[in-house]
Coordinates of N, CA and C and ligand atoms in Angstrom, one line a residue:
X1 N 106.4 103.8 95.0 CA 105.4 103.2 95.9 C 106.1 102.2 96.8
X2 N 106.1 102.2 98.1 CA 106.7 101.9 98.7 C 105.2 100.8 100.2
X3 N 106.0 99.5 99.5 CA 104.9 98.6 100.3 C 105.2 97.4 101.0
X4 N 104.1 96.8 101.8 CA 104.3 95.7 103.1 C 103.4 94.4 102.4
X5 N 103.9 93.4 102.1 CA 103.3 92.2 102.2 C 103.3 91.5 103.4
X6 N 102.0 91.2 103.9 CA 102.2 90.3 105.2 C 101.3 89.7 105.3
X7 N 101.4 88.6 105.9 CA 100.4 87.3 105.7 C 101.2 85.9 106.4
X8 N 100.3 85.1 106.3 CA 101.1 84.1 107.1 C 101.7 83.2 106.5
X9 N 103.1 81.8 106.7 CA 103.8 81.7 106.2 C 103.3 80.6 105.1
X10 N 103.3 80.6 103.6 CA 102.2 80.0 102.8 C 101.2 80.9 102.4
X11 N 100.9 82.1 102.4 CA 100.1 82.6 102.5 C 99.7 83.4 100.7
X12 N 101.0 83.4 100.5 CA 100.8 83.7 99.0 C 101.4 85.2 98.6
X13 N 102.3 85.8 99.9 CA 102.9 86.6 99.6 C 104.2 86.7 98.5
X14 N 104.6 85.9 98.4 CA 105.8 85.8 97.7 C 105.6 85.6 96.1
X15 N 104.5 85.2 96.0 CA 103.8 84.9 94.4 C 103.0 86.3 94.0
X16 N 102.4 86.8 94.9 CA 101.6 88.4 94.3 C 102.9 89.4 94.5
X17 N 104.2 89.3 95.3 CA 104.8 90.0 95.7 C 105.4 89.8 93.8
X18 N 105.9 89.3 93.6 CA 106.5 88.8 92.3 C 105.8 89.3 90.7
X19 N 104.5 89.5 91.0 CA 103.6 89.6 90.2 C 103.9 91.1 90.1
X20 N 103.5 91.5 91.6 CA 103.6 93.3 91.5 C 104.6 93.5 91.6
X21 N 105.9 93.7 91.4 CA 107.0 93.8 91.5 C 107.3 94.3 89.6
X22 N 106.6 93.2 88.9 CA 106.5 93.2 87.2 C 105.9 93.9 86.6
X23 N 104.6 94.0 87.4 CA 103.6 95.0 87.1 C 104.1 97.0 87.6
X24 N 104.5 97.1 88.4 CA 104.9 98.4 88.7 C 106.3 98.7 89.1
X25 N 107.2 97.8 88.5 CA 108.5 98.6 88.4 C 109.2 98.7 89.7
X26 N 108.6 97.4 90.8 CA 109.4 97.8 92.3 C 110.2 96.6 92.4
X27 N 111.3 96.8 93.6 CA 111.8 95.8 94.0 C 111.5 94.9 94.9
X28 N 111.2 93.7 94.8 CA 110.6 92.4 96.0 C 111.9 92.2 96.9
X29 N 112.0 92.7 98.4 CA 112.7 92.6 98.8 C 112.3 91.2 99.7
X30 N 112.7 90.2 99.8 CA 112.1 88.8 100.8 C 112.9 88.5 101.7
X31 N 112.8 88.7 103.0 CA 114.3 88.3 103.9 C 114.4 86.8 104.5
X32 N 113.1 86.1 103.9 CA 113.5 84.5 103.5 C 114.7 84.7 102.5
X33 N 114.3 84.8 101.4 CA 115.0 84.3 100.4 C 116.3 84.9 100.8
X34 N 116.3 86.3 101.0 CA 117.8 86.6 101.6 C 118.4 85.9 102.6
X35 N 117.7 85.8 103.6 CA 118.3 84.4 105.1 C 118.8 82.7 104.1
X36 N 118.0 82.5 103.0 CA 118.5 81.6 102.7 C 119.9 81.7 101.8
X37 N 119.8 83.0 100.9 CA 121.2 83.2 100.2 C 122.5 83.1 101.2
X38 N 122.8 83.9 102.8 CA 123.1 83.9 103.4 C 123.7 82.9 104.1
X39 N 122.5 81.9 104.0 CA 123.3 80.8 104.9 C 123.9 79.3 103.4
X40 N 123.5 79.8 102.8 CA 123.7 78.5 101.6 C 125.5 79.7 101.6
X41 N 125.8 80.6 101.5 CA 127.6 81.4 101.1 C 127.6 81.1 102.3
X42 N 127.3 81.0 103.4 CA 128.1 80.6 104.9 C 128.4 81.9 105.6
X43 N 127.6 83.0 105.6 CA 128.4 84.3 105.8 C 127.9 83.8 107.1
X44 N 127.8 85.3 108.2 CA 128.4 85.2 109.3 C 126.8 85.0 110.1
X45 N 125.6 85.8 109.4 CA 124.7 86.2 109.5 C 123.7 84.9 108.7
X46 N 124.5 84.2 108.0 CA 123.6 82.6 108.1 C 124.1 82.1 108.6
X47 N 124.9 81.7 109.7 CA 125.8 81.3 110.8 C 124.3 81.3 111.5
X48 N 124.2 82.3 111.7 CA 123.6 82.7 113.2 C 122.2 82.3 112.7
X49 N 121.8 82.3 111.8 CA 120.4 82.7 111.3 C 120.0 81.2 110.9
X50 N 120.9 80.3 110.6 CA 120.2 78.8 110.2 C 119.3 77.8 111.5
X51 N 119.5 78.0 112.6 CA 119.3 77.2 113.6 C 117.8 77.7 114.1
X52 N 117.6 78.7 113.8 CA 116.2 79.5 113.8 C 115.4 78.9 112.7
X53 N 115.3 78.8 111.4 CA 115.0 78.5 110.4 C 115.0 77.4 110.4
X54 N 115.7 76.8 110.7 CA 115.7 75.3 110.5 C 114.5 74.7 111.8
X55 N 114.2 75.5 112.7 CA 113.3 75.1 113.9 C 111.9 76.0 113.8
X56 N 112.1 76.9 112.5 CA 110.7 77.3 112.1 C 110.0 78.7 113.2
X57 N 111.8 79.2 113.6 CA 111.3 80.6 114.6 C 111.6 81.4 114.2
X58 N 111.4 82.5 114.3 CA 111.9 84.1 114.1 C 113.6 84.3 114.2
X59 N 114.1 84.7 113.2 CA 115.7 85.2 113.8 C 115.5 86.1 114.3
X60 N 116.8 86.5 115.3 CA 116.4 87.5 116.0 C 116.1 89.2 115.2
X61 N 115.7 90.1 115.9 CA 115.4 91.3 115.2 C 116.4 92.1 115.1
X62 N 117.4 92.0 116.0 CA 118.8 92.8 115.8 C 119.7 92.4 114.2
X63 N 119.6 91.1 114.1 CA 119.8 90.6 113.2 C 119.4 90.6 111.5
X64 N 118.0 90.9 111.7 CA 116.9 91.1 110.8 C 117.2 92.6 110.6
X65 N 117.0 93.6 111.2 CA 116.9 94.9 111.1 C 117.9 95.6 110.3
X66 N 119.8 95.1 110.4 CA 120.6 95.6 110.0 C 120.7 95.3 108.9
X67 N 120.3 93.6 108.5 CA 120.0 93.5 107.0 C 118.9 94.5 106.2
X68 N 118.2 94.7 106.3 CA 116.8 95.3 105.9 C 117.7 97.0 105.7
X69 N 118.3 97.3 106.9 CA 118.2 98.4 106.6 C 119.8 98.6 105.5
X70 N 120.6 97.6 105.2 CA 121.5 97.7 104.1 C 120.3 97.8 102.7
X71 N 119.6 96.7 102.6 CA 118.6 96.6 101.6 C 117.9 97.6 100.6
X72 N 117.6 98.1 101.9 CA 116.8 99.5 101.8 C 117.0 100.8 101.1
X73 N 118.6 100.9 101.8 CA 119.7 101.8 101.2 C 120.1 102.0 99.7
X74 N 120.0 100.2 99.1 CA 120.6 100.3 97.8 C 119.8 100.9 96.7
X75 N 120.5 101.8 95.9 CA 119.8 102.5 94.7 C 119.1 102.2 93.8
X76 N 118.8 100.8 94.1 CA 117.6 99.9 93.0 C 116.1 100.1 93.7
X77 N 116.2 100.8 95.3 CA 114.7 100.8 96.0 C 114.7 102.0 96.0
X78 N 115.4 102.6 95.1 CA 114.8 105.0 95.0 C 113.2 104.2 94.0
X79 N 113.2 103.8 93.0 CA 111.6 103.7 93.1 C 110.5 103.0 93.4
X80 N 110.8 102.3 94.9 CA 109.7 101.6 95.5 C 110.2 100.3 95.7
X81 N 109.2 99.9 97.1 CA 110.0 98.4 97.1 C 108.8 97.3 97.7
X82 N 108.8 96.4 97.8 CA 107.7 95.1 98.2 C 108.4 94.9 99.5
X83 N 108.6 94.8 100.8 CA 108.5 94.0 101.7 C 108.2 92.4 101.6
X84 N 108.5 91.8 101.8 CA 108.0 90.0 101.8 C 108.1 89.2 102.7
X85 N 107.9 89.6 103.9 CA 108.5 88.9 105.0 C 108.8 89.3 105.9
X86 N 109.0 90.8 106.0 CA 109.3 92.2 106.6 C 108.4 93.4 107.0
X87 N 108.5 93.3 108.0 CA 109.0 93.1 109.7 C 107.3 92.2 109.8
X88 N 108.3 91.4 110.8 CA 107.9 90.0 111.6 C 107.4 90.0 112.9
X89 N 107.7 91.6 113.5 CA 107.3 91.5 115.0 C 107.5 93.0 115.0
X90 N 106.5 93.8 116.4 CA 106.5 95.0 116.4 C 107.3 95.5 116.5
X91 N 108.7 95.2 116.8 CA 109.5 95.7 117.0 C 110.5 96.2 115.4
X92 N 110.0 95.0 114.7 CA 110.7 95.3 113.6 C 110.0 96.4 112.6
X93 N 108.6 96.4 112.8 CA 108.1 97.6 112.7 C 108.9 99.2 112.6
X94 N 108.5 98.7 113.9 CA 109.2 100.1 114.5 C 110.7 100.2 113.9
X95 N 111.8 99.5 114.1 CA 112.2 100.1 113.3 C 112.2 100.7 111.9
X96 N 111.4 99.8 111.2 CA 111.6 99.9 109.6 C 110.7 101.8 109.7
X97 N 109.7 102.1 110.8 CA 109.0 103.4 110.6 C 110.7 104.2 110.9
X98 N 111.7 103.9 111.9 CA 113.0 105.0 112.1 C 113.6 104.8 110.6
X99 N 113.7 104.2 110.2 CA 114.5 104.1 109.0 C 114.2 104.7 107.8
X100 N 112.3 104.5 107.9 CA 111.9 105.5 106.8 C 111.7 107.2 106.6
X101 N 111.8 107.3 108.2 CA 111.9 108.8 108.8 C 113.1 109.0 108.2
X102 N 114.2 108.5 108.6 CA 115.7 108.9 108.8 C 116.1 109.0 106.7
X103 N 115.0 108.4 106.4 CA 115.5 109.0 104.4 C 114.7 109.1 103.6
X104 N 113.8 109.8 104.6 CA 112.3 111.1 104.2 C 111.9 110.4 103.2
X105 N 111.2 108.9 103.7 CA 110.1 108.0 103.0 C 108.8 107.2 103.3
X106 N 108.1 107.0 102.9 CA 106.7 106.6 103.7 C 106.1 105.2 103.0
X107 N 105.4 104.5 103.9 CA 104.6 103.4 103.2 C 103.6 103.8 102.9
X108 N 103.3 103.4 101.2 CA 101.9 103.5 100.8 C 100.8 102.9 101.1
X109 N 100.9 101.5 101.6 CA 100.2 100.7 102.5 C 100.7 99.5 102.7
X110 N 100.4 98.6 103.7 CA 100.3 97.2 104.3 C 99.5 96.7 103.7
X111 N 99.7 95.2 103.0 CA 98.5 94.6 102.5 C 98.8 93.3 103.3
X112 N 97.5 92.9 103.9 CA 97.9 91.4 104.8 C 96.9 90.6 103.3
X113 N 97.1 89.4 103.4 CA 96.7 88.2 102.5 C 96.7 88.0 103.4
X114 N 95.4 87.2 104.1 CA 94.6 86.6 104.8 C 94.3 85.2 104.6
X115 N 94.5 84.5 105.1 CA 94.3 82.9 104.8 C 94.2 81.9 106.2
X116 N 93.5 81.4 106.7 CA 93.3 80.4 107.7 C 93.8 79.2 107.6
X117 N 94.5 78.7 109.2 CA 95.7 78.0 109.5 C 95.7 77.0 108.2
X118 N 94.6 76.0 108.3 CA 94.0 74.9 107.5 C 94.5 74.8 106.3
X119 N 94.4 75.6 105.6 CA 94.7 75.8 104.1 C 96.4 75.8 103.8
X120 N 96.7 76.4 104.8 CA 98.6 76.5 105.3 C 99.5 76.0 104.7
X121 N 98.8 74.3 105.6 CA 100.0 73.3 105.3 C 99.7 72.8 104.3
X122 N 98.8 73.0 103.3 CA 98.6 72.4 101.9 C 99.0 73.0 100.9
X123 N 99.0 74.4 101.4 CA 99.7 75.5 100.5 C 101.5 74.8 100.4
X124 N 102.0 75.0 101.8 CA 103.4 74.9 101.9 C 104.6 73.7 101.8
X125 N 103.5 72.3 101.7 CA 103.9 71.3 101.5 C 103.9 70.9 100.3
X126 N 103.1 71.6 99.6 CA 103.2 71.2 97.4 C 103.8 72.9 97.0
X127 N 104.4 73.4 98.0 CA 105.2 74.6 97.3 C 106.3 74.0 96.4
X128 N 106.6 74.6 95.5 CA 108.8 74.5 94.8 C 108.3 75.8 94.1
X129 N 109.7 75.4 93.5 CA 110.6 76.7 92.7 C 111.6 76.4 92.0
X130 N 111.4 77.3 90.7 CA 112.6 77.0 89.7 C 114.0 77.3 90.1
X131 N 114.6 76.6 90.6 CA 116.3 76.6 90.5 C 116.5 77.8 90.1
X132 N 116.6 77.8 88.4 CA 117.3 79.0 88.4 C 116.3 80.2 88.2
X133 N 115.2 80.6 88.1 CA 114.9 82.0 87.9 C 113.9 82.2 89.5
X134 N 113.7 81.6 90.2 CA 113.0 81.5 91.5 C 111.2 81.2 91.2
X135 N 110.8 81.2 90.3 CA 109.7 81.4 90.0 C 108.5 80.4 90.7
X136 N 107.5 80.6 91.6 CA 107.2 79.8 92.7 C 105.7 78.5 91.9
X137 N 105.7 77.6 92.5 CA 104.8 76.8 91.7 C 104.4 75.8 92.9
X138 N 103.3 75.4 92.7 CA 102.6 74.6 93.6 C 101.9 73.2 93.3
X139 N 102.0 71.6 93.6 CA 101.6 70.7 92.9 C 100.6 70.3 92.9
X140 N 99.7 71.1 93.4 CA 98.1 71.2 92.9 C 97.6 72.4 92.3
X141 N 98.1 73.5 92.8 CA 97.3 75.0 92.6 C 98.3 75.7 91.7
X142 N 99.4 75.4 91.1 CA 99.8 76.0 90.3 C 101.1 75.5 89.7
X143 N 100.7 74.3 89.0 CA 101.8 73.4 88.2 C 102.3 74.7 87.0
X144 N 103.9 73.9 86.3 CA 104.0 74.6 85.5 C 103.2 73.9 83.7
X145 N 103.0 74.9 82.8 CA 102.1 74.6 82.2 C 102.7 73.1 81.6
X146 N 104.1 73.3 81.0 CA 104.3 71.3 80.6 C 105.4 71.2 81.8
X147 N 104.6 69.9 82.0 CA 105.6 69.2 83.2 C 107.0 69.0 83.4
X148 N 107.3 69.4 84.2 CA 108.9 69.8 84.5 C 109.5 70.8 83.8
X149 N 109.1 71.7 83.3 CA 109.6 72.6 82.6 C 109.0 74.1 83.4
X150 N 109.9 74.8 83.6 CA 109.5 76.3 84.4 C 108.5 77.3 83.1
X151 N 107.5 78.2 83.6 CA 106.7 78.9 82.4 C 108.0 80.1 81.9
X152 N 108.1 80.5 83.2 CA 109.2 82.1 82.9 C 110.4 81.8 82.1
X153 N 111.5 80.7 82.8 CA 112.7 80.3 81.8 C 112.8 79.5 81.4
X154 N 111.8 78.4 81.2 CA 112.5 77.1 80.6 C 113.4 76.1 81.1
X155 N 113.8 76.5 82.4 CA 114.5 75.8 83.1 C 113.8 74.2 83.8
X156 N 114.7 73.7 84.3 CA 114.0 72.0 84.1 C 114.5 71.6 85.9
X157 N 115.0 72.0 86.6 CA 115.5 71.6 87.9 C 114.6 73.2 89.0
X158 N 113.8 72.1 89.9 CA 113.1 72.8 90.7 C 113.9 72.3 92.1
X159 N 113.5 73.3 93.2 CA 114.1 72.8 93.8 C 112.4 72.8 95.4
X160 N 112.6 72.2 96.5 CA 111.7 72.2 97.6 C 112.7 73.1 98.9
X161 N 112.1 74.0 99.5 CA 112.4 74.5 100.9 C 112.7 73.2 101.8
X162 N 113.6 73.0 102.4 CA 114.1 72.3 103.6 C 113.4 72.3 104.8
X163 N 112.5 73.3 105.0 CA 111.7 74.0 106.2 C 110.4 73.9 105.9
X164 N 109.8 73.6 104.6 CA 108.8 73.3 104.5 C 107.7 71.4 104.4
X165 N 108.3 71.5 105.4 CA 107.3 70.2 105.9 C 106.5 70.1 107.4
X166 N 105.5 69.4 107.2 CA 104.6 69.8 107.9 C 105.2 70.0 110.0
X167 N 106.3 69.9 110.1 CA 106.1 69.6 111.7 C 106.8 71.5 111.9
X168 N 107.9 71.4 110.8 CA 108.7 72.9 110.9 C 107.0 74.4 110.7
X169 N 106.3 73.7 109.8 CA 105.2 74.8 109.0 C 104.5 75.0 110.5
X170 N 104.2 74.2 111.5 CA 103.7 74.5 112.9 C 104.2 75.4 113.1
X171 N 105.4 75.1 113.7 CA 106.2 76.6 114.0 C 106.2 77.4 113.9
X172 N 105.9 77.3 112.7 CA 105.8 78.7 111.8 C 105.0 79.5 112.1
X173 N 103.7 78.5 112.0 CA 102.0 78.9 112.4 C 102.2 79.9 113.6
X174 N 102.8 79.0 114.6 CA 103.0 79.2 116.5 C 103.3 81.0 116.0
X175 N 104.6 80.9 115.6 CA 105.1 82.4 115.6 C 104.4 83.4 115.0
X176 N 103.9 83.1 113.6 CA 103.0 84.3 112.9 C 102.3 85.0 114.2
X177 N 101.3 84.0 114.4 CA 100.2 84.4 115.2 C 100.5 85.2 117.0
X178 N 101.7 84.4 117.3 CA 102.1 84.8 118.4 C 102.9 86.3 118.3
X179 N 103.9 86.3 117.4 CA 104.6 87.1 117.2 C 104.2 88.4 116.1
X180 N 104.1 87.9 114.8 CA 103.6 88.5 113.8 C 102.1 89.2 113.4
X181 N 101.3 88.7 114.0 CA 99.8 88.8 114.2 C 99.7 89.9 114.5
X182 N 100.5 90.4 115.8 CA 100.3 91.9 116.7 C 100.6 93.1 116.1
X183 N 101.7 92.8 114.9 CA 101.5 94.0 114.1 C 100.2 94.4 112.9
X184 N 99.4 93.8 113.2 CA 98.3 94.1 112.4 C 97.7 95.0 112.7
X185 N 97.2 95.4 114.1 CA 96.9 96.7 114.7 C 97.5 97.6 114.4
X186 N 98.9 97.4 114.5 CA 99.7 98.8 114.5 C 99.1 99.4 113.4
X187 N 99.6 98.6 112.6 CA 99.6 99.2 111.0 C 97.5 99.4 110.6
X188 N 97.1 99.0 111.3 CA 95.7 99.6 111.2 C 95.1 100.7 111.9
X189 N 95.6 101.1 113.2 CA 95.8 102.2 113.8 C 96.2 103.5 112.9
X190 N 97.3 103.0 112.1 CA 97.9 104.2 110.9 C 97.5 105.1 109.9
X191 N 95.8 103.7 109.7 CA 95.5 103.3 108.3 C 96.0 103.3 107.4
X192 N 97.1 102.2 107.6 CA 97.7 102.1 106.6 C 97.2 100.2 105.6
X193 N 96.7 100.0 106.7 CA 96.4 98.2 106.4 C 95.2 97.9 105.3
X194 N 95.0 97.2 104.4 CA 94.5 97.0 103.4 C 94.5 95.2 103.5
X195 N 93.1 94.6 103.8 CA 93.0 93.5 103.7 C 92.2 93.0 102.5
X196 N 93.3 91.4 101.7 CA 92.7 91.0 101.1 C 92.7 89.7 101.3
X197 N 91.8 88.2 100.6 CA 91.0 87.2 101.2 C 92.0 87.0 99.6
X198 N 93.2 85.8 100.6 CA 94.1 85.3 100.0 C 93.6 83.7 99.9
X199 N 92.1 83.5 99.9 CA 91.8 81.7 99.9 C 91.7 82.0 98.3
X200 N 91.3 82.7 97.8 CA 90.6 82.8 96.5 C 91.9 82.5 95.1
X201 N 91.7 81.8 94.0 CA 92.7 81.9 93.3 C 93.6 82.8 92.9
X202 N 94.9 82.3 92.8 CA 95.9 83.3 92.6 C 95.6 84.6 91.3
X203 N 95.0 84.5 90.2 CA 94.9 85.2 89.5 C 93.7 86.2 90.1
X204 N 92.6 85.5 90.6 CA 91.8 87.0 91.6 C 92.4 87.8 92.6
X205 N 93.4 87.0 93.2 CA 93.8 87.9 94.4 C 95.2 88.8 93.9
X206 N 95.4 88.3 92.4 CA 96.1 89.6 91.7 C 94.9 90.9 91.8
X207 N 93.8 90.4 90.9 CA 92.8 91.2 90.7 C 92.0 92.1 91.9
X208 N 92.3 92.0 92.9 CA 91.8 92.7 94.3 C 93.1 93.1 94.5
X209 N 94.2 92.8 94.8 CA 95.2 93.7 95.0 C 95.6 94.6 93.9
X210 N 95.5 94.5 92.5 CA 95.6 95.4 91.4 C 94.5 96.6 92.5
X211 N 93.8 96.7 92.2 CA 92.8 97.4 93.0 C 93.0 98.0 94.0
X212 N 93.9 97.7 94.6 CA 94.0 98.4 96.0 C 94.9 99.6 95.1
X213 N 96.0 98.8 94.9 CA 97.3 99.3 94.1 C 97.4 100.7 93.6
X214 N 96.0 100.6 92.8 CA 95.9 101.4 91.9 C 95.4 102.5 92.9
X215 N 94.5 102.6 94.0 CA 94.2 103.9 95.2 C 95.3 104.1 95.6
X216 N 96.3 103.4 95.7 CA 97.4 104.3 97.0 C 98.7 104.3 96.2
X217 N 98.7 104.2 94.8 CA 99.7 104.5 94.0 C 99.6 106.0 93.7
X218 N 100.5 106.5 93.1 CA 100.5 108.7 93.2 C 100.0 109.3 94.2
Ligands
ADP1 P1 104.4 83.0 101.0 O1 105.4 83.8 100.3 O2 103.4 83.9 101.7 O3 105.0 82.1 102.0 P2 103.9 81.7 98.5 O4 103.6 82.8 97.6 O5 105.2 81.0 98.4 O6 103.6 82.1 100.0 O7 102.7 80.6 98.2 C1 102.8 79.3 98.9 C2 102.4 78.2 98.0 O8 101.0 78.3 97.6 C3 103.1 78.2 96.6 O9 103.3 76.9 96.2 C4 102.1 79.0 95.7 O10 102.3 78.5 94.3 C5 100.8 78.6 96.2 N1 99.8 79.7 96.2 C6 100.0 81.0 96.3 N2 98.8 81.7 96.2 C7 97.8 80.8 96.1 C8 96.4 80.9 95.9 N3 95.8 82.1 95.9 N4 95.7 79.7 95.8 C9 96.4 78.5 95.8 N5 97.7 78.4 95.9 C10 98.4 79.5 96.0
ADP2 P1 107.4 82.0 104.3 O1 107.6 82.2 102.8 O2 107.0 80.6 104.6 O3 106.6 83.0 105.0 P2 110.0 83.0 104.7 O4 110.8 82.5 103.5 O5 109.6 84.4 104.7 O6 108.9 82.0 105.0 O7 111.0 82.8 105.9 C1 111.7 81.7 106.2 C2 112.3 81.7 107.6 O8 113.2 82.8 107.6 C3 111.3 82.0 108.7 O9 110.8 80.9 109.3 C4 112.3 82.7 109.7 O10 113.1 81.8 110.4 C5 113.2 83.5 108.9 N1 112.7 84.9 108.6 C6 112.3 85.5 107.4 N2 112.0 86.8 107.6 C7 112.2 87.0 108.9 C8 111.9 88.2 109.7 N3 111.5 89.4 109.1 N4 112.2 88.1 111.0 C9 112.7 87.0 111.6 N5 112.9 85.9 110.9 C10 112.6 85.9 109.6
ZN3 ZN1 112.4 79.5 85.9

């Protein structure tokens, strides 16, 4: 099963992406989290890619695309993969549809998580994550169960996004909607898009996406 998380940035993709990824045996591909591996080793492509990020805009798509489609290739996504971040603008769309032509594969569906601006920066400003196993937690909506200690490993050092404070999270906002937004059509034109109402707690909007899951899985 081969799928799109998309939603805006806070939105809650990266926490159900994680969840379903557990639940059905796929890979969560995130090209945040890759853009950050990238520029934390210094390669050539977090060179180019930090000054965007750090200003809360889109890296470019030439840029984006040639990672995604190494990604893609590797032999851990022959049975299915999450999207997380991926593709950001029509363009990257389109490619990602040449790439799935080019190695006779199809999306099962686009799921947007839906959430209004408002809620955003309250999401993205009490975000962290465990150091070492990435596991995402929030300091209202989703502490870990004893304080300072991670649920998944036990680990004790969390760490905060650099980009996540409220003037970069604008930006953010600006771009989804400007840039990101317009592929919503596409992918509803396809029928491939499947919306669900990402205000609702994390454990229900498991429960509506299990749901979808289960129609466009086989
Ligand atoms: P995205 O990957 O779309 O940027 P995340 O999954 O990282 O979003 O979620 C952003 C923050 O909001 C995290 O701190 C997460 O724990 C929290 N969160 C995710 N889903 C919900 C929800 N349904 N209700 C409340 N908080 C949530
Ligand atoms: P969020 O979880 O808040 O949605 P991400 O971790 O997905 O944010 O992305 C962080 C930053 O990485 C973005 O603000 C952008 O600069 C860059 N980025 C991630 N994915 C893409 C993409 N597909 N196209 C362009 N830029 C991207
Ligand atoms: Zn952990």
């Amino acid at each position: 099963m081969n799928l799109i998380f998309l939603g805006p940035p806070g939105g809650g993709k990266g926490t159900q992406a994680r969840i379903a990824q557990d639940q059905y045996g796929l890979v969560q591909i995130a090209t945040g989290d890759m853009l950050r591996d990238a520029v934390k080793q210094g390669t050539e492509l977090g060179k180019k890619a930090k000054e965007y990020m750090d200003a809360g805009q889109l890296v470019p798509d030439d840029l984006i695309v040639n990672m995604i489609r190494e990604r893609i290739e590797a032999p851990d996504c022959a049975n299915g993969f999450i999207l997380d971040g991926f593709p950001r603008t029509v363009e990257q769309a389109k490619a990602l549809d040449r790439m799935l032509d080019d190695t006779g594969r199809k999306l099962n569906a686009v799921i947007e998580i839906r959430v209004p601006d408002d809620e955003l920066v309250r999401r993205i400003t009490g975000r962290f994550t465990c150091a070492n196993c990435g596991e995402g937690y929030h300091d209202e909506f989703k502490k870990p169960q004893k304080d300072g200690v991670c649920d998944k490993c036990g680990g004790t050092e969390f760490s905060r996004r650099e980009d996540d404070n409220e003037e970069t999270v604008r930006s953010r906002l600006t771009a989804y909607h400007e840039q990101t937004a317009p592929i919503i059509p596409y992918y509803e034109s396809t029928g491939l898009l499947r919306v669900v109402d990402g205000t609702k707690p994390i454990e229900e909007v498991t429960g509506d996406l299990t749901k979808i899951l289960e129609e466009v899985s086989g």
